[in-house]
Structure formats: C-alpha cells, structure tokens
Amino acid sequence: MSEPRVITYRQALQETIRAELERDENVFVMGEEIGVFEGSYKITAGLLKDFGPKRIVDTPISEEGFVGAAVGAAMLGLRPIVEIMTLNFSLIAIDQIVNHAAKIYGMFGGQSSVPMVIRTPGGGGQQLAATHSQNLEVWYAHIPGMKVVAPSTPADAKALLTAAIRDDDPVLFLENLALYNRKGEVPDGELVAEIGRAAVVKAGTDLTLVSYSRGMVTALEVANAFDEEGISIEVVDLRSLRPLDRETFCDSVRKTSRAVIFEDDMLSYGVGAEIAATIGEGAFDYLDAPVRRVAAAEVPLPYAKPLELAALPDADDLTRVIRETLDASGFRK
Amino acid sequence: MAEPKRREKANPQTGAQPRSRTKPASGANQAPEDSPDTLRGYYEQMVLVREFELKAGEMYARAKIGGYCHLNLGEEATVVGLMAALQPQDYLFTSYRDHGYAIVRGMEPRRVMAELFGRTDGVVGGRGGSMHMFDSELRMLGGYGIVGGQLPPATGAALAIAYRSEPAPDAEAVMCILGDGATNIGAFHESLNLAGLWKLPIVYVIVNNQLGMGTSVDRASAEPDLYKRGAAYRIPGERVNGDDPIVVRDAALAALERARVERQPMILETLSYRLRGHSVVDPAKYRHPDDVEEAKQNDPVPAFRARLAEQGVLDDAAEEQLHKDVEQTVAEAVDFADASPLPSEEELFEFSYATEVANMPNAYPGEPVMAR
Ligand SMILES: Cc1ncc(C[n+]2csc(CCOP(=O)(O)OP(=O)(O)O)c2C)c(N)n1
Ligand SMILES: [Mg+2]
C-alpha cells in the first residue's frame, strides 16, 4: 500500500462507491436525489455522469418501495447500495428491512442471501427538530440477520463500506452529517475491514471510554484533554453495532477497571445499555466503579437551540461523568 | 453536475400538455360577487406571504433561523386561494412548506416568525421550527416534515368528522396539503383507499410545484397527471392553475362542498412553480435557466396585481400603501421574534407526555437515572 492521503469522510465514501462500481457491475446505487441532484449530502456527486442512469438510479419518494426493490434485486444477485436520505426516513422502509432483508436468508433455509447496503446519515444537532434528528441505528442492531456498521473516520468509512458492499448479508451503514467533513488519513488501494471488529483507537490505563460514529469525535477530544492531567483514558470505537465486538471492550475494562459509554442516542434500551450489561457479565470482577452512560435526554428533540443543546450529550457532560467515575473508585493519579 | 435539462412540456406517454400553465383569460373564472375589497384582500395576503418568505430567507442567511426552511415562494396564489375556501370549522394539515398556510389561516405573522427563530412566543413555543406550525384553535393541525406523513392523520381527522357528525352544507371537512413528490409514497395510496372506501370528508390538495427537491414530476411519477391518481380509489380529481387565487378558491370550494355534503373525498391539483430552491440552502442549479426565467414571467404575485390594476381595483396609491403595511407587518414580526426570549433549559422535559409519567428518566445528559 502506498502513502496514506488526508481526505474527508465524504471523499472516502465517494471514492469507495466509485471503486466498487468499477470493480463489480452488479453493484448499483439507488435512492432519492442521488443522480441529477448529486445527493442531499453530495456523497454521490459525479456518479450519474460517469456511470449513467442504469447504475445510478434516482428514485421517487418511495422508501418502502425502493428499499424493498433492493431486497429483491439482491436476491437475484445484484448488490444494491441504497441511500436513504436520512435514517429517520428508514422508518418508512422498516418492514422491508426488518421483516424482509433481515429474514429472508434464515427463514428460507439459507437458499437466498440478501447482499445489500443501506447507507444513511443519522443523528441530531442541526436543529432539525424531533422527527429529523434521530439515532435509530439501535433498532436495526436489535435484529438478527442485520449487520450495522458505524464508522467514525474516513479510513474506516472506506474499509467498512467496501466490506459492506462485498458482504453477502444486508448491512445498515450508518453515517452522520457531522462526520462528512471530518478529515483523516486513508490508505490508497484495497482496504477491506472485517465487519464486527471494534478498535482501540487510543490506549490508556485508567478508564475505558466506549463510543461510535459521531460520538467518537467528542470521546477523543475529552480523552486527549484528560491526558494533559495525566489521566490515561483508553478509547474504544465500536465501529460495528451488530455484530458487536464484546471482547475488545471487555478486555479493555479488565485492564482499566472503569468504563463510561458515550452515545448520541437516548439512554433507555440503547447501545450503552448493551455495553454496560456486557461489561457486567464479562468483566464484573474487574470493575472498581459502576459503569456509566452518557446519552441524550429522553425527549422528542426540540428545534430551539438552547433546548437542543441541553438535550444532547456533549464534552462537558462526558468530562463530568468520567470524573465522577474516577472519584467513585477513589482514583488518585 | 449534469447539465440541467429544460422541463418537459408534454407528457411523452399521453402527449397531453398537463404541465404547461393553463392560463385562463383574465378574470374568466371569477365569481361576479367578488368585491374590490375581497380582491385587494387576497392580493394583500399574497404580498404578505411573499414578503414574509423573502424575509425568512434573509433571516436564515443571518443565522436567526436554523434547521430546514422551506418557503412558499411561487405558491402565494395557491395558498391564498385554498385558505379563502377553507371555512373556520374545517381542519387543515400541510407538509413542512407551511409558513404561508399558517399565516393566511390566521396565525400572527410575528408568532410564526418567532417559531422560525425558535423562541418561546413561537406558535409551538420554539419546539418545532419552520416545518411544524400548529394552532389547535385555528384547526391547523400541523405542518409535517416526513413526506406524506400528514396524509394518514388527515384521513383520520376526516374519519373523526364522519364518526360524530352528519353530512351537511356547513359540516366540517379536512383539507390535506401535499406536494407532487408526496404522491409517490405509500401513505398517499393507503390514505386515498381508506378515504374512498369509507367515504370521508377530505380534500387532498396536491400542490404541484413541478419539483420534489431536484426531481421533476415526470421523473418521479409514472402517471404525471397527478389529479388522475385517485382513479384507482374512485376519488375524482381536478387540475387547476395554481397561479390564480380565484380559480384555486373556487375549485377548492367545490371540492370541499362535495366532501361536506356527499362525503366524497376529492383530489385537487394546483399547478404552480417553485420560484427558489427546495429549501433556503438549495441553489437549485439543476433547473434550466429558461425555466427559471419563464417562472419569473409567470410569477403569480405581479400577475394578480396586473389583473387587479386592469380591473381598476388597485391603483398605484393603494398598491403603495398595501406594500407599506405588509412591510411593516413583516418588520414587526422580525422585531417581535428577536425580542422574544429563547426557551430555557428548565423546560426541556415539558410536553414529552400528556400524562404524568413516573418512570421516565428525566435526566439531563450524564445525570445518573437511578439517582432520581
Ligand atoms: C419520507 C421522507 N423521505 C424523504 C424526505 C426528504 N424530503 C423532504 S422534502 C422532499 C421533496 C418533497 O417534494 P414535494 O412532495 O413535491 O413537496 P415540495 O417540497 O415541492 O413542496 C424530500 C425528498 C422526507 N422528508 N421524508
Ligand atoms: Mg413539489
């Protein structure tokens, strides 16, 4: 592999889709406003011009229809990459995702796989109000038969999207508006991740901080700030919510004895709940303090800026909870 | 980016010319009883919507407004015509492109602006923003941001009317506004079927501004004559010129009457052209410059003005005064919105439930739930 380049998350997605379209003619892209309009967030910019309307398919506003059509096309061996404009609109297609994409392989005795990718950005923080700001990835992560990946860096975006497109199962590929302009080093050439592997992106000894997707930006910022105080935080990027790499964060907690989970989603029944329970089962004897979750307030997200800010978890909230967790275990550096 | 193509003028399948404007001769459909005051009133409302929306765009650029913001620019005649037909006892549901409807239905422009600003005096206290105007007293039961999302609830409102009252000339009815793009979502078809099956008093108004974001009607709808899409559900449809408030009003009155008296659900398609981008941040480069130019020529606001001038209903002095009044209203709306307090953090957990819910984790981010 040659020298890594520094590119944005958006560019990493653009280049990967392009490369996979070139590599495999069964790959095609489908979604609202992805062709002529070049994508609501410009992830598919330029593709229609270069690949034509057979492979870059603009759809009507018919999420249930075109997501379901992707399921059927995948059953015949095509590899659709479906863009749902935002994760919120996946609710209209949820029956096709949960009852069809995720069930067909198992329910029909393994006779037909459903190799499709649903790319979609989730998350709040842009003042889009309650229906347009949700983190529904956990709904899909709940479903056996689905894979759910949520890269936070451009390199992971490339490696996981490549893997998702080549994967024989339906994959929900979670993006985030706030990540599209995030920059990072991305190796040239083939880069394929193993779906279901978390990454320790910062090694540390005093506390394990687990997050994913946009939450990773805040997690790293806070962990780095603690470095300056001589407090060493290990940061785990889940990267995949299903399959979930339980080993990596349990191993980390066995080393640090403390864990905090940071998520943009609401607390109840969330990713943090799953991680905390897993730590309770897999690393209980090693814990020096209760596992804590930092998540959004459980309200329909309001439009008004001060309310939105109060509802969403931020670096201050995370910093406070990390300190409380350290204090609860009598930690002194 | 692909070169923008000119929008097609004829339906390639039927050869029909449905998307071109059917311009009725000046005043052709005008009911004789329209007084000069009525006509001037409509015009003033159109100008108010125009100026309000231009101001909203400006305030967005100045970061007073956030999130998504979709304007009714180019739809002023449609908005005013529809709201003139809608009676006080009727219910209204719209899409997220809702500012004009909110104002002409009777919400104070300053409170609509305050909502855009996310302030406590906004029509929903700053919780909803641009896409989510609501006023239960005015029976405006919401702007909805999920495309097609308003259709099943609007249909259900019509079910409630049918449930508790009898058909009559003054019975309640529902008007449900949707875009051309929204006719492709399942909720549209399911709602139409229910309304047709149960004979509900509802008028579905398809505001065909010829674009759903960057997608023209013929690129999205297998039947681009949208008013015909009710045929499968035996719902009659009509297409009218959405640039003419009188034509729109009269068609809506007739449709509402059938809904009230016959319990016959109806489709009304109004044809207009979106003058700007899909939302204020969309430069709309996918449109052919000639289409944009043509749209300017057909701008419903100056067109109605010219008509009124021709009829001697509006002279220059009256026009000037009217503009002054509207500008003042809009300027006051901005001042009011700017002065209105931001909601305070303490109100965050209000309105999550209509009931007391004891086991809700009413915790701010990072607060332990069990501590409460
Ligand atoms: C279910 C769903 N899918 C996609 C979107 C994104 N979206 C918002 S408006 C819009 C276009 C709608 O066009 P149309 O119905 O013609 O209404 P207009 O904006 O022209 O008034 C789209 C695709 C959405 N809000 N909801
Ligand atoms: Mg439209």
XYZ file of C-alpha atoms and ligand atoms in Angstrom:
732
model
C 0.000 0.000 0.000
C 1.185 3.483 -0.851
C 1.293 6.599 1.323
C -1.964 7.484 3.011
C -3.689 10.670 1.861
C -5.644 13.005 4.082
C -9.209 13.204 2.805
C -12.657 13.815 4.240
C -15.120 11.171 5.286
C -17.309 12.317 2.392
C -14.472 11.830 -0.118
C -13.726 8.416 1.318
C -17.330 7.390 0.713
C -17.369 8.899 -2.772
C -14.175 7.136 -3.794
C -15.249 3.819 -2.353
C -18.609 3.791 -4.093
C -16.880 4.691 -7.326
C -14.254 1.979 -6.928
C -16.856 -0.675 -6.180
C -18.998 0.410 -9.130
C -15.932 -0.020 -11.329
C -14.962 -3.347 -9.803
C -18.305 -5.127 -9.922
C -21.032 -4.449 -12.431
C -23.614 -5.969 -10.107
C -23.127 -3.010 -7.826
C -25.539 -0.168 -8.420
C -26.738 2.819 -6.422
C -30.324 3.730 -5.753
C -32.013 6.471 -3.765
C -33.722 9.827 -3.690
C -31.915 12.744 -5.308
C -28.664 10.820 -5.766
C -28.295 11.386 -9.517
C -29.280 14.706 -11.057
C -29.227 16.420 -7.646
C -25.964 14.599 -6.776
C -27.108 13.533 -3.334
C -28.554 15.552 -0.488
C -25.116 15.482 1.129
C -23.236 15.114 -2.160
C -21.925 11.638 -1.455
C -22.908 10.527 -4.950
C -21.671 13.666 -6.732
C -20.491 12.983 -10.268
C -21.608 9.361 -10.379
C -24.547 9.795 -12.739
C -22.312 11.482 -15.283
C -19.765 8.691 -15.165
C -21.908 5.605 -14.685
C -25.222 6.552 -16.263
C -28.808 6.121 -15.119
C -28.802 2.325 -15.171
C -26.329 2.194 -12.304
C -27.159 5.458 -10.586
C -30.882 5.244 -10.126
C -32.886 8.243 -8.964
C -35.995 7.037 -7.185
C -39.272 8.716 -6.329
C -40.001 9.390 -2.667
C -40.954 5.775 -2.056
C -38.700 4.421 0.672
C -40.649 1.264 1.283
C -40.783 0.562 -2.429
C -37.182 1.100 -3.384
C -35.654 -0.434 -0.273
C -37.842 -3.472 -0.870
C -36.861 -3.440 -4.531
C -33.238 -3.546 -3.439
C -34.057 -6.636 -1.377
C -35.486 -8.363 -4.425
C -32.658 -7.264 -6.697
C -30.173 -8.563 -4.147
C -31.964 -11.922 -4.085
C -31.134 -12.203 -7.779
C -27.508 -11.407 -7.164
C -27.249 -7.679 -7.680
C -25.535 -5.642 -4.990
C -27.591 -2.541 -4.404
C -26.225 0.352 -2.433
C -29.336 2.157 -1.280
C -29.097 5.666 0.039
C -31.849 6.664 2.428
C -31.685 10.423 2.689
C -31.609 10.291 6.476
C -32.007 7.478 8.952
C -35.351 8.934 10.034
C -36.913 8.055 6.694
C -35.827 4.435 7.058
C -38.873 4.086 9.296
C -40.998 4.046 6.174
C -38.921 1.136 4.886
C -38.541 -0.629 8.207
C -40.807 -3.512 7.282
C -38.722 -4.255 4.203
C -35.536 -4.042 6.257
C -36.594 -5.934 9.354
C -39.176 -8.362 8.011
C -37.624 -8.972 4.635
C -33.952 -8.087 4.211
C -33.056 -9.484 7.627
C -35.282 -12.555 7.490
C -35.048 -13.970 4.002
C -31.786 -15.847 4.385
C -32.694 -17.588 7.615
C -36.398 -18.097 7.091
C -35.896 -19.724 3.714
C -33.260 -22.096 4.973
C -30.265 -20.289 3.587
C -31.336 -20.528 -0.039
C -31.126 -16.854 -0.854
C -28.851 -14.247 0.626
C -29.627 -10.533 0.530
C -26.375 -8.711 -0.247
C -27.408 -5.095 0.049
C -26.164 -1.954 1.767
C -28.319 0.797 3.163
C -26.263 3.956 3.579
C -27.856 6.651 5.665
C -26.867 9.508 7.967
C -28.332 9.682 11.453
C -28.115 11.974 14.401
C -29.184 15.330 15.744
C -27.594 18.652 16.470
C -28.583 20.527 13.324
C -31.840 21.997 14.674
C -33.908 19.702 12.512
C -36.412 19.029 15.311
C -37.854 15.805 16.641
C -38.581 13.734 13.553
C -35.388 14.573 11.672
C -32.753 14.129 14.374
C -32.978 10.553 15.498
C -30.465 7.807 16.184
C -32.414 4.743 15.227
C -29.443 2.505 14.473
C -30.059 0.544 17.612
C -33.453 -0.506 16.231
C -31.657 -2.322 13.444
C -28.837 -3.535 15.663
C -31.529 -5.343 17.616
C -32.352 -7.555 14.653
C -30.513 -10.807 13.949
C -29.876 -11.081 10.251
C -28.878 -7.428 10.024
C -25.389 -6.042 10.218
C -24.993 -2.460 11.416
C -21.722 -0.604 10.988
C -20.964 2.945 12.071
C -17.514 4.189 11.072
C -16.200 7.404 12.595
C -13.085 8.028 10.478
C -12.505 8.367 6.729
C -10.302 5.252 6.710
C -12.947 3.193 8.479
C -15.579 4.631 6.170
C -13.640 3.290 3.229
C -12.773 -0.064 4.763
C -16.233 -0.732 6.150
C -18.143 0.445 3.101
C -16.007 -1.781 0.888
C -16.641 -4.678 3.240
C -20.354 -3.914 3.425
C -20.769 -3.866 -0.345
C -18.934 -7.172 -0.676
C -20.774 -8.731 2.252
C -23.494 -11.261 1.493
C -25.802 -10.005 4.234
C -27.837 -6.816 4.481
C -25.761 -4.086 6.091
C -27.012 -0.815 7.501
C -24.129 1.605 7.021
C -24.568 4.499 9.426
C -23.184 7.894 8.547
C -23.567 11.234 10.297
C -23.931 14.758 8.952
C -21.369 15.990 11.437
C -18.789 13.476 10.179
C -18.910 14.185 6.461
C -16.244 16.869 6.629
C -14.076 15.046 9.151
C -10.587 14.541 7.772
C -8.216 11.666 8.235
C -5.540 9.564 6.636
C -6.787 6.981 4.197
C -4.523 4.389 2.588
C -4.766 4.077 -1.181
C -5.774 0.846 -2.821
C -7.779 -2.030 -1.399
C -8.878 -1.564 2.159
C -11.433 -4.011 3.473
C -12.403 -4.146 7.124
C -13.600 -7.173 8.960
C -17.152 -6.301 9.941
C -17.665 -6.802 13.656
C -14.303 -5.600 14.949
C -14.008 -2.714 17.358
C -10.793 -0.717 17.547
C -8.816 0.593 20.483
C -8.075 3.956 18.956
C -6.277 5.346 21.973
C -4.536 3.197 24.535
C -4.901 4.032 28.215
C -4.827 2.554 31.674
C -7.301 4.353 33.937
C -10.714 4.182 32.307
C -12.292 2.714 29.192
C -14.384 5.083 27.113
C -16.604 3.419 24.523
C -18.341 5.226 21.673
C -19.084 5.066 17.952
C -19.907 7.224 14.950
C -20.072 10.946 15.747
C -19.707 10.242 19.455
C -16.093 9.309 18.761
C -15.181 12.899 17.948
C -16.225 14.049 21.402
C -14.813 10.934 23.039
C -11.342 11.521 21.623
C -11.418 15.211 22.385
C -12.257 14.518 26.028
C -9.779 11.649 26.365
C -6.978 13.788 24.963
C -7.836 16.572 27.388
C -7.511 14.123 30.297
C -4.035 13.200 29.045
C -2.914 16.672 29.972
C -3.903 15.978 33.577
C -2.007 12.715 33.497
C -5.200 10.660 33.455
C -4.947 7.923 30.888
C -8.150 7.019 29.083
C -8.455 4.127 26.686
C -10.886 4.809 23.849
C -12.741 2.058 22.041
C -14.508 2.775 18.751
C -17.165 0.115 18.324
C -17.288 0.575 14.526
C -19.878 -2.190 14.301
C -23.026 -2.447 16.432
C -24.007 -5.833 15.060
C -22.061 -7.996 15.167
C -20.786 -6.413 18.385
C -17.163 -6.986 19.335
C -17.719 -7.659 23.019
C -14.226 -8.944 23.580
C -12.393 -5.764 22.746
C -14.165 -3.542 25.242
C -14.352 -6.229 27.933
C -10.593 -6.781 27.588
C -10.087 -3.073 27.905
C -12.212 -2.862 31.054
C -10.344 -5.792 32.586
C -7.272 -3.604 32.244
C -8.682 -0.225 33.311
C -11.407 -1.314 35.783
C -13.661 1.560 34.836
C -15.990 2.190 31.919
C -18.015 5.068 30.534
C -20.122 4.855 27.375
C -20.833 7.917 25.285
C -23.681 7.865 22.784
C -25.778 10.445 20.946
C -28.856 8.300 21.302
C -31.295 8.135 24.149
C -30.305 6.140 27.173
C -33.082 3.607 27.624
C -32.587 0.367 25.708
C -29.637 1.875 23.907
C -26.169 0.878 22.776
C -24.845 1.958 26.157
C -27.281 -0.379 27.871
C -25.977 -3.289 25.839
C -22.350 -2.434 26.505
C -22.917 -1.898 30.209
C -24.722 -5.214 30.513
C -21.958 -6.984 28.630
C -19.330 -5.474 30.905
C -21.404 -6.561 33.891
C -21.381 -10.099 32.579
C -17.864 -10.202 31.167
C -15.744 -8.041 33.439
C -17.690 -7.600 36.694
C -14.884 -8.787 38.905
C -12.563 -6.215 37.459
C -14.797 -3.184 37.986
C -13.889 -0.534 40.537
C -16.868 1.714 39.833
C -20.346 1.462 38.333
C -20.389 1.590 34.549
C -21.862 4.923 33.481
C -23.639 6.007 30.324
C -23.713 9.481 28.857
C -26.640 9.757 26.473
C -29.267 12.179 25.239
C -32.149 13.411 27.373
C -35.250 11.369 26.679
C -37.418 13.947 24.926
C -38.580 14.487 21.379
C -35.663 16.677 20.327
C -36.803 20.326 20.284
C -35.903 22.743 17.490
C -34.897 25.698 19.666
C -31.142 25.827 20.031
C -30.876 26.055 23.833
C -33.198 23.094 24.257
C -31.408 21.045 21.632
C -28.087 21.783 23.287
C -29.442 20.813 26.689
C -30.826 17.555 25.337
C -27.756 16.311 23.517
C -24.720 14.958 25.351
C -21.529 16.947 24.937
C -17.910 17.087 26.045
C -18.767 18.746 29.367
C -21.247 16.030 30.245
C -18.748 13.350 29.353
C -15.926 15.017 31.269
C -18.111 15.293 34.354
C -19.148 11.659 34.245
C -15.581 10.476 33.728
C -14.529 12.465 36.795
C -17.419 11.080 38.825
C -16.478 7.563 37.776
C -12.865 8.088 38.755
C -13.913 9.623 42.081
C -16.375 6.825 42.786
C -13.479 4.392 42.753
C -11.185 6.590 44.803
C -8.902 7.075 41.839
C -5.814 9.190 42.515
C -3.138 9.659 39.961
C -23.091 18.082 -12.170
C -25.193 17.122 -15.183
C -26.414 19.957 -17.383
C -29.874 20.960 -16.277
C -32.471 19.973 -18.832
C -35.479 22.058 -19.682
C -38.571 20.781 -18.084
C -40.710 18.851 -20.465
C -43.840 20.436 -21.707
C -45.795 17.408 -22.765
C -46.343 14.041 -21.233
C -44.422 11.705 -23.533
C -46.874 8.903 -22.849
C -50.108 10.683 -23.474
C -48.941 13.628 -25.495
C -51.007 15.753 -23.185
C -49.825 19.170 -22.121
C -50.636 18.892 -18.458
C -47.663 20.649 -17.046
C -47.890 23.772 -19.081
C -49.865 26.506 -17.453
C -53.457 26.747 -18.429
C -53.855 30.465 -18.171
C -57.478 31.373 -18.045
C -58.369 34.622 -19.737
C -58.206 37.469 -17.303
C -60.897 37.040 -14.705
C -62.579 34.242 -16.634
C -63.481 32.129 -13.630
C -64.074 34.989 -11.328
C -67.308 34.853 -9.462
C -69.132 38.115 -10.135
C -69.724 38.793 -6.469
C -66.043 39.320 -5.617
C -65.901 42.812 -4.245
C -62.882 45.044 -4.762
C -62.166 44.660 -1.059
C -62.124 40.894 -1.343
C -59.779 41.014 -4.294
C -57.498 43.509 -2.649
C -57.600 41.333 0.461
C -56.375 38.331 -1.494
C -53.673 40.372 -3.079
C -52.554 41.719 0.263
C -52.347 38.184 1.637
C -50.287 37.119 -1.360
C -47.912 40.001 -0.854
C -47.720 39.210 2.836
C -46.735 35.609 2.134
C -44.209 36.770 -0.463
C -42.594 39.331 1.815
C -42.678 37.069 4.838
C -40.932 34.303 2.944
C -38.312 36.604 1.477
C -37.645 37.881 4.970
C -37.450 34.350 6.320
C -34.830 33.545 3.690
C -32.900 36.633 4.728
C -33.123 35.745 8.413
C -31.884 32.237 7.636
C -28.864 33.718 5.878
C -28.277 35.770 9.015
C -28.451 32.591 11.124
C -31.525 33.760 13.017
C -33.252 30.643 11.717
C -31.743 27.163 11.719
C -32.558 23.686 10.542
C -34.568 23.236 7.380
C -36.580 26.111 5.999
C -38.892 25.652 3.001
C -40.636 28.652 1.513
C -43.965 29.107 -0.276
C -42.411 31.381 -2.896
C -44.320 30.940 -6.154
C -47.234 29.320 -4.303
C -48.798 32.508 -2.936
C -51.874 32.319 -5.161
C -52.403 28.677 -4.251
C -52.036 29.338 -0.545
C -54.404 32.298 -0.576
C -56.974 30.602 -2.801
C -57.058 27.469 -0.676
C -57.280 29.339 2.591
C -60.082 31.505 1.194
C -62.083 28.343 0.546
C -61.353 26.694 3.872
C -64.005 27.516 6.466
C -63.404 28.093 10.172
C -64.936 24.724 11.050
C -62.554 22.880 8.730
C -59.290 21.221 9.619
C -56.001 21.755 7.843
C -52.955 19.525 7.567
C -49.919 20.510 5.497
C -46.403 19.451 4.637
C -43.340 21.211 6.025
C -43.775 24.004 3.431
C -46.214 25.621 5.774
C -45.455 29.237 6.666
C -47.889 30.734 4.173
C -50.734 28.450 5.199
C -50.105 29.219 8.856
C -50.268 32.953 8.289
C -53.234 33.040 5.936
C -55.153 30.597 8.113
C -54.815 33.224 10.806
C -51.682 32.759 12.848
C -49.985 36.035 13.669
C -47.007 36.553 11.364
C -44.921 37.594 14.341
C -45.611 34.347 16.152
C -44.810 32.371 13.025
C -41.555 34.299 12.745
C -40.876 33.663 16.430
C -41.284 29.960 15.751
C -38.756 30.188 12.954
C -36.435 31.898 15.421
C -37.010 29.102 17.947
C -38.439 31.443 20.598
C -40.955 30.998 23.384
C -43.564 33.103 21.587
C -43.450 30.838 18.562
C -46.676 29.079 17.675
C -45.372 25.874 19.243
C -43.001 27.520 21.686
C -39.931 27.029 19.536
C -40.135 23.275 19.663
C -40.993 22.648 16.063
C -39.415 25.341 13.903
C -40.135 26.012 10.261
C -41.617 22.647 9.364
C -44.001 22.337 12.270
C -46.557 25.134 12.537
C -49.639 24.231 14.558
C -52.611 26.014 16.064
C -55.400 23.937 17.501
C -57.828 26.869 17.762
C -57.419 27.644 14.100
C -57.721 23.942 13.379
C -54.381 23.971 11.646
C -53.309 20.555 12.833
C -49.757 20.777 11.726
C -47.021 21.008 9.218
C -45.267 17.661 8.922
C -41.662 17.029 7.941
C -41.860 13.417 6.890
C -43.001 13.374 3.277
C -46.554 12.041 3.197
C -46.654 11.840 6.985
C -49.632 14.177 7.222
C -51.817 12.064 4.966
C -52.917 9.244 7.274
C -53.599 11.600 10.228
C -55.547 13.956 7.952
C -57.538 10.984 6.754
C -58.123 10.045 10.372
C -59.364 13.537 11.154
C -61.900 13.053 8.381
C -62.813 9.718 9.951
C -63.484 11.515 13.240
C -65.739 14.004 11.464
C -67.679 11.231 9.773
C -67.853 9.422 13.109
C -69.502 12.211 15.023
C -71.486 14.281 12.565
C -73.799 14.078 9.591
C -73.164 15.378 6.090
C -74.427 18.937 5.666
C -73.588 22.083 3.722
C -71.969 23.504 6.835
C -70.386 20.270 8.033
C -66.717 20.076 8.909
C -64.202 18.840 6.360
C -60.462 18.288 6.147
C -58.034 19.834 3.726
C -54.751 17.999 3.406
C -51.967 19.732 1.508
C -49.199 17.662 -0.030
C -46.521 18.110 -2.674
C -46.266 16.463 -6.064
C -43.414 14.289 -4.802
C -45.516 13.036 -1.914
C -47.901 11.278 -4.292
C -45.290 8.545 -4.679
C -45.209 7.440 -1.107
C -47.266 4.518 0.110
C -49.085 6.627 2.689
C -50.705 8.591 -0.144
C -52.165 5.497 -1.736
C -53.229 3.891 1.511
C -54.892 7.089 2.654
C -56.743 7.521 -0.605
C -58.005 3.994 -0.453
C -59.269 4.432 3.101
C -60.928 7.733 2.289
C -62.523 6.272 -0.835
C -63.642 3.167 0.952
C -65.036 4.909 3.999
C -66.376 7.954 2.174
C -64.527 10.522 4.224
C -64.947 14.289 4.035
C -61.461 15.235 2.901
C -59.871 17.150 0.061
C -56.321 16.179 -0.795
C -54.674 19.173 -2.397
C -51.616 18.289 -4.446
C -49.581 21.439 -4.703
C -47.729 20.591 -7.872
C -44.806 22.990 -7.933
C -43.288 20.674 -10.533
C -40.371 19.642 -8.361
C -39.709 17.422 -5.396
C -36.284 18.702 -4.379
C -34.426 18.311 -7.695
C -36.776 15.774 -9.277
C -39.357 16.878 -11.796
C -42.785 15.270 -11.738
C -42.265 13.254 -14.901
C -39.064 11.762 -13.498
C -40.859 10.573 -10.370
C -44.441 9.709 -11.215
C -45.476 7.033 -13.705
C -48.754 8.937 -14.006
C -47.614 12.550 -14.143
C -51.187 13.777 -14.370
C -51.342 13.720 -10.629
C -55.025 14.603 -10.339
C -55.774 11.275 -12.016
C -54.019 9.281 -9.358
C -57.202 8.958 -7.315
C -58.856 6.990 -10.115
C -57.860 3.655 -8.614
C -59.734 4.665 -5.474
C -62.682 6.294 -7.255
C -61.636 9.690 -5.988
C -62.374 12.406 -8.525
C -59.579 14.821 -9.295
C -59.191 18.147 -10.973
C -56.177 20.178 -12.034
C -56.312 23.947 -11.852
C -53.996 26.845 -12.409
C -52.303 27.399 -9.059
C -51.146 30.850 -10.097
C -54.680 32.201 -9.893
C -56.118 32.571 -6.407
C -59.700 32.856 -7.632
C -59.513 29.707 -9.708
C -57.933 27.853 -6.817
C -60.504 29.151 -4.350
C -63.462 28.214 -6.483
C -62.144 24.739 -7.209
C -61.424 24.200 -3.528
C -64.880 25.454 -2.552
C -66.472 22.980 -4.930
C -64.308 20.104 -3.731
C -64.943 20.927 -0.083
C -68.653 21.095 -0.747
C -68.701 17.594 -2.187
C -66.691 16.420 0.798
C -69.132 18.044 3.241
C -72.396 17.169 1.547
C -71.682 13.921 -0.247
C -68.842 12.599 1.876
C -66.962 12.287 -1.345
C -63.198 12.540 -0.885
C -61.629 14.714 -3.572
C -58.304 15.492 -5.156
C -57.428 18.981 -6.245
C -54.154 19.509 -8.067
C -52.863 23.060 -8.272
C -50.152 23.814 -10.766
C -47.518 26.378 -9.883
C -43.752 26.619 -9.997
C -41.335 26.710 -7.104
C -39.529 30.004 -7.537
C -36.485 29.151 -5.451
C -34.573 26.114 -4.259
C -36.222 23.278 -2.365
C -35.130 24.852 0.904
C -33.313 28.099 1.501
C -29.922 26.408 1.288
C -30.556 24.817 -2.134
C -29.130 26.882 -5.017
C -31.304 24.817 -7.414
C -28.655 24.573 -10.099
C -30.470 21.604 -11.616
C -33.065 23.916 -13.116
C -32.752 25.156 -16.640
C -32.266 28.943 -16.698
C -35.095 29.252 -19.228
C -37.469 27.579 -16.791
C -36.407 29.973 -14.084
C -36.898 32.859 -16.477
C -40.306 31.581 -17.520
C -41.283 31.179 -13.907
C -40.374 34.790 -13.263
C -42.583 35.830 -16.157
C -45.434 33.809 -14.666
C -44.863 34.983 -11.105
C -48.341 34.846 -9.580
C -47.936 37.921 -7.390
C -47.267 40.552 -10.079
C -49.693 38.728 -12.364
C -52.551 39.152 -9.897
C -51.545 42.697 -9.280
C -51.653 43.477 -13.002
C -55.082 41.924 -13.214
C -56.437 43.978 -10.364
C -54.910 47.108 -11.835
C -56.512 46.321 -15.169
C -59.863 45.890 -13.459
C -59.444 49.197 -11.733
C -59.473 47.562 -8.320
C -55.985 48.543 -7.333
C -54.386 51.847 -8.182
C -50.791 52.811 -7.579
C -51.541 54.636 -4.375
C -53.410 51.665 -2.928
C -50.642 49.348 -4.041
C -48.039 51.514 -2.375
C -49.995 51.687 0.857
C -50.560 47.956 0.851
C -46.872 47.271 0.402
C -46.028 49.651 3.197
C -48.462 47.907 5.514
C -47.106 44.481 4.654
C -43.524 45.568 5.051
C -44.364 46.979 8.438
C -46.068 43.765 9.493
C -43.051 41.747 8.424
C -40.571 44.124 10.051
C -42.574 43.991 13.284
C -42.631 40.211 13.055
C -38.850 40.163 12.963
C -38.552 42.624 15.847
C -41.030 40.650 17.884
C -39.274 37.367 17.172
C -35.918 38.859 18.002
C -37.172 40.211 21.306
C -38.940 37.024 22.278
C -37.000 35.007 24.862
C -35.287 31.753 23.990
C -36.782 28.788 25.804
C -34.866 27.941 28.939
C -33.235 24.630 29.644
C -35.598 24.010 32.556
C -38.434 23.482 30.089
C -36.703 20.608 28.340
C -38.817 17.841 29.816
C -42.135 19.609 29.298
C -44.539 18.139 26.782
C -42.943 14.714 26.401
C -46.180 13.151 27.583
C -49.694 14.433 28.035
C -49.835 12.442 31.263
C -47.627 12.242 34.317
C -45.054 9.577 33.586
C -43.227 8.490 36.690
C -40.679 6.077 35.294
C -39.269 8.372 32.624
C -35.594 9.079 33.086
C -35.980 12.833 33.304
C -32.265 13.217 33.372
C -30.056 15.633 31.513
C -27.181 14.052 29.618
C -24.750 12.500 32.042
C -27.022 12.581 35.061
C -27.488 9.155 36.579
C -31.034 7.963 36.079
C -31.185 5.950 39.275
C -30.357 8.939 41.436
C -33.845 10.357 40.928
C -40.203 10.033 3.908
C -39.320 11.129 3.510
N -38.418 10.919 2.531
C -37.611 11.913 2.138
C -37.686 13.137 2.714
C -36.781 14.266 2.258
N -37.557 15.248 1.503
C -38.033 16.335 2.114
S -38.953 17.261 1.080
C -38.722 16.227 -0.207
C -39.329 16.541 -1.525
C -40.803 16.602 -1.497
O -41.317 17.128 -2.666
P -42.830 17.522 -2.839
O -43.697 16.486 -2.233
O -43.053 17.822 -4.275
O -43.008 18.821 -1.964
P -42.349 20.271 -2.134
O -41.088 20.254 -1.345
O -42.121 20.530 -3.574
O -43.333 21.215 -1.537
C -37.908 15.159 0.188
C -37.471 14.080 -0.702
C -38.610 13.311 3.762
N -38.718 14.472 4.424
N -39.417 12.300 4.120
Mg -43.069 19.678 -5.221
